[in-house]
């Protein structure tokens, strides 16, 4: 017989509480979730209250019904909750990985120069970016448009559209979130930047300083 440890009990209790919390957050009754998961209402009630053993097949079904994954349903707190940034002094940026989605990267950048005047220095690459201006004012060149983004305003755009970003009237700080493709595009620009001062995105606008 398998020995049940305190850690097993804690995880069991956590999963049960998580199922109930997700159900309540959706505004669903026991009956509604039971119907979605193709369980009886009494079975679901016993699962939530600990009166019924948790079975893997039921957890998979419940995760799907709750619009989550089995991994997220049974996830425990990781030891490395606090994440320190990786500092790229050459380009004046800080980067944080997103553990829940390894394809995502968060980047903080301070810029002091306006975006490039030459449209040829705008870049386009697969992906999508989201950014928020933490301080100052940023100018986002997007295709034929020039967009002014003030402090606390955000922007989101597909990076297949030619784009560049810089500051307006003084330094500005930006926090950006890149998906996997956009991150790869910026890494290529990091390499190109050693010989070409392009105006692409956060990473290669000339004149930036250490955050």
PDB file of C-alpha atoms in Angstrom, residues 47-152:
ATOM      1  CA  UNK A  47     -14.885  15.786  -4.759  1.00  0.00           C
ATOM      2  CA  UNK A  48     -14.914  19.407  -3.566  1.00  0.00           C
ATOM      3  CA  UNK A  49     -15.469  18.475   0.079  1.00  0.00           C
ATOM      4  CA  UNK A  50     -12.924  15.658   0.191  1.00  0.00           C
ATOM      5  CA  UNK A  51     -15.435  12.846   0.598  1.00  0.00           C
ATOM      6  CA  UNK A  52     -14.442  11.217  -2.694  1.00  0.00           C
ATOM      7  CA  UNK A  53     -11.027  10.155  -3.956  1.00  0.00           C
ATOM      8  CA  UNK A  54      -9.541  12.266  -6.737  1.00  0.00           C
ATOM      9  CA  UNK A  55      -9.242  10.208  -9.918  1.00  0.00           C
ATOM     10  CA  UNK A  56      -6.965  11.254 -12.777  1.00  0.00           C
ATOM     11  CA  UNK A  57      -9.638  10.859 -15.451  1.00  0.00           C
ATOM     12  CA  UNK A  58     -12.029  13.055 -13.469  1.00  0.00           C
ATOM     13  CA  UNK A  59      -9.358  15.710 -12.955  1.00  0.00           C
ATOM     14  CA  UNK A  60      -8.691  15.820 -16.693  1.00  0.00           C
ATOM     15  CA  UNK A  61     -12.414  16.222 -17.387  1.00  0.00           C
ATOM     16  CA  UNK A  62     -12.817  18.876 -14.699  1.00  0.00           C
ATOM     17  CA  UNK A  63      -9.791  20.812 -15.941  1.00  0.00           C
ATOM     18  CA  UNK A  64     -11.262  20.886 -19.439  1.00  0.00           C
ATOM     19  CA  UNK A  65     -14.684  21.940 -18.130  1.00  0.00           C
ATOM     20  CA  UNK A  66     -13.078  24.734 -16.076  1.00  0.00           C
ATOM     21  CA  UNK A  67     -11.148  25.974 -19.131  1.00  0.00           C
ATOM     22  CA  UNK A  68      -7.767  25.190 -17.607  1.00  0.00           C
ATOM     23  CA  UNK A  69      -5.189  22.394 -17.876  1.00  0.00           C
ATOM     24  CA  UNK A  70      -4.386  19.461 -15.642  1.00  0.00           C
ATOM     25  CA  UNK A  71      -0.920  20.917 -14.999  1.00  0.00           C
ATOM     26  CA  UNK A  72      -2.425  24.191 -13.808  1.00  0.00           C
ATOM     27  CA  UNK A  73      -4.991  22.380 -11.696  1.00  0.00           C
ATOM     28  CA  UNK A  74      -2.341  20.424  -9.760  1.00  0.00           C
ATOM     29  CA  UNK A  75       0.409  23.071  -9.856  1.00  0.00           C
ATOM     30  CA  UNK A  76       2.091  23.818  -6.543  1.00  0.00           C
ATOM     31  CA  UNK A  77       3.989  26.924  -5.518  1.00  0.00           C
ATOM     32  CA  UNK A  78       7.484  26.898  -7.007  1.00  0.00           C
ATOM     33  CA  UNK A  79      10.565  27.682  -4.977  1.00  0.00           C
ATOM     34  CA  UNK A  80      11.668  30.417  -7.373  1.00  0.00           C
ATOM     35  CA  UNK A  81       8.603  32.642  -7.086  1.00  0.00           C
ATOM     36  CA  UNK A  82      10.745  35.796  -7.179  1.00  0.00           C
ATOM     37  CA  UNK A  83      12.542  36.209 -10.509  1.00  0.00           C
ATOM     38  CA  UNK A  84      15.506  38.541 -10.941  1.00  0.00           C
ATOM     39  CA  UNK A  85      15.982  40.201 -14.325  1.00  0.00           C
ATOM     40  CA  UNK A  86      18.695  39.368 -16.805  1.00  0.00           C
ATOM     41  CA  UNK A  87      20.463  42.657 -17.545  1.00  0.00           C
ATOM     42  CA  UNK A  88      21.734  43.335 -21.056  1.00  0.00           C
ATOM     43  CA  UNK A  89      24.102  46.248 -20.459  1.00  0.00           C
ATOM     44  CA  UNK A  90      25.068  46.435 -24.140  1.00  0.00           C
ATOM     45  CA  UNK A  91      21.515  47.374 -25.120  1.00  0.00           C
ATOM     46  CA  UNK A  92      20.347  48.884 -21.829  1.00  0.00           C
ATOM     47  CA  UNK A  93      17.485  46.459 -21.157  1.00  0.00           C
ATOM     48  CA  UNK A  94      16.193  44.205 -18.410  1.00  0.00           C
ATOM     49  CA  UNK A  95      14.469  40.929 -19.311  1.00  0.00           C
ATOM     50  CA  UNK A  96      12.277  38.623 -17.236  1.00  0.00           C
ATOM     51  CA  UNK A  97      11.117  35.188 -18.438  1.00  0.00           C
ATOM     52  CA  UNK A  98       7.489  34.182 -17.905  1.00  0.00           C
ATOM     53  CA  UNK A  99       7.609  30.678 -16.436  1.00  0.00           C
ATOM     54  CA  UNK A 100       3.945  29.987 -17.090  1.00  0.00           C
ATOM     55  CA  UNK A 101       4.510  30.632 -20.788  1.00  0.00           C
ATOM     56  CA  UNK A 102       8.145  30.059 -21.814  1.00  0.00           C
ATOM     57  CA  UNK A 103       7.430  31.722 -25.157  1.00  0.00           C
ATOM     58  CA  UNK A 104       6.810  35.087 -23.463  1.00  0.00           C
ATOM     59  CA  UNK A 105       9.411  37.620 -22.325  1.00  0.00           C
ATOM     60  CA  UNK A 106       8.989  40.867 -20.372  1.00  0.00           C
ATOM     61  CA  UNK A 107      11.434  43.666 -21.233  1.00  0.00           C
ATOM     62  CA  UNK A 108      12.025  47.051 -19.559  1.00  0.00           C
ATOM     63  CA  UNK A 109      13.828  49.771 -21.513  1.00  0.00           C
ATOM     64  CA  UNK A 110      14.772  53.407 -21.037  1.00  0.00           C
ATOM     65  CA  UNK A 111      14.984  55.424 -24.252  1.00  0.00           C
ATOM     66  CA  UNK A 112      16.314  58.910 -24.841  1.00  0.00           C
ATOM     67  CA  UNK A 113      16.168  59.314 -28.637  1.00  0.00           C
ATOM     68  CA  UNK A 114      13.194  59.736 -31.011  1.00  0.00           C
ATOM     69  CA  UNK A 115      12.361  56.987 -33.483  1.00  0.00           C
ATOM     70  CA  UNK A 116      14.299  56.996 -36.779  1.00  0.00           C
ATOM     71  CA  UNK A 117      13.311  59.383 -39.574  1.00  0.00           C
ATOM     72  CA  UNK A 118      14.202  56.877 -42.279  1.00  0.00           C
ATOM     73  CA  UNK A 119      11.380  54.336 -42.906  1.00  0.00           C
ATOM     74  CA  UNK A 120      14.026  51.870 -44.083  1.00  0.00           C
ATOM     75  CA  UNK A 121      15.167  51.546 -40.467  1.00  0.00           C
ATOM     76  CA  UNK A 122      11.759  50.300 -39.366  1.00  0.00           C
ATOM     77  CA  UNK A 123      11.613  46.532 -38.897  1.00  0.00           C
ATOM     78  CA  UNK A 124       8.976  43.857 -39.442  1.00  0.00           C
ATOM     79  CA  UNK A 125       9.058  40.272 -38.199  1.00  0.00           C
ATOM     80  CA  UNK A 126       6.584  37.595 -37.096  1.00  0.00           C
ATOM     81  CA  UNK A 127       4.999  37.973 -33.681  1.00  0.00           C
ATOM     82  CA  UNK A 128       2.997  40.311 -31.517  1.00  0.00           C
ATOM     83  CA  UNK A 129       4.010  42.907 -28.930  1.00  0.00           C
ATOM     84  CA  UNK A 130       2.307  44.652 -26.035  1.00  0.00           C
ATOM     85  CA  UNK A 131       3.844  47.653 -24.294  1.00  0.00           C
ATOM     86  CA  UNK A 132       3.026  50.177 -21.604  1.00  0.00           C
ATOM     87  CA  UNK A 133       4.769  53.502 -21.043  1.00  0.00           C
ATOM     88  CA  UNK A 134       5.933  53.688 -17.422  1.00  0.00           C
ATOM     89  CA  UNK A 135       7.136  57.295 -17.604  1.00  0.00           C
ATOM     90  CA  UNK A 136       7.532  59.998 -20.219  1.00  0.00           C
ATOM     91  CA  UNK A 137       6.065  59.880 -23.710  1.00  0.00           C
ATOM     92  CA  UNK A 138       6.845  57.391 -26.472  1.00  0.00           C
ATOM     93  CA  UNK A 139       6.360  57.663 -30.225  1.00  0.00           C
ATOM     94  CA  UNK A 140       5.411  54.439 -31.987  1.00  0.00           C
ATOM     95  CA  UNK A 141       5.867  54.386 -35.746  1.00  0.00           C
ATOM     96  CA  UNK A 142       3.537  51.719 -37.103  1.00  0.00           C
ATOM     97  CA  UNK A 143       3.346  51.441 -40.860  1.00  0.00           C
ATOM     98  CA  UNK A 144       2.441  54.944 -42.104  1.00  0.00           C
ATOM     99  CA  UNK A 145       1.140  56.086 -38.709  1.00  0.00           C
ATOM    100  CA  UNK A 146       2.907  57.918 -35.904  1.00  0.00           C
ATOM    101  CA  UNK A 147       1.263  57.198 -32.532  1.00  0.00           C
ATOM    102  CA  UNK A 148       1.936  59.175 -29.355  1.00  0.00           C
ATOM    103  CA  UNK A 149       1.744  57.002 -26.223  1.00  0.00           C
ATOM    104  CA  UNK A 150       1.591  58.842 -22.916  1.00  0.00           C
ATOM    105  CA  UNK A 151       2.497  57.615 -19.416  1.00  0.00           C
ATOM    106  CA  UNK A 152       0.276  54.683 -18.320  1.00  0.00           C
TER     107      UNK A 152
END
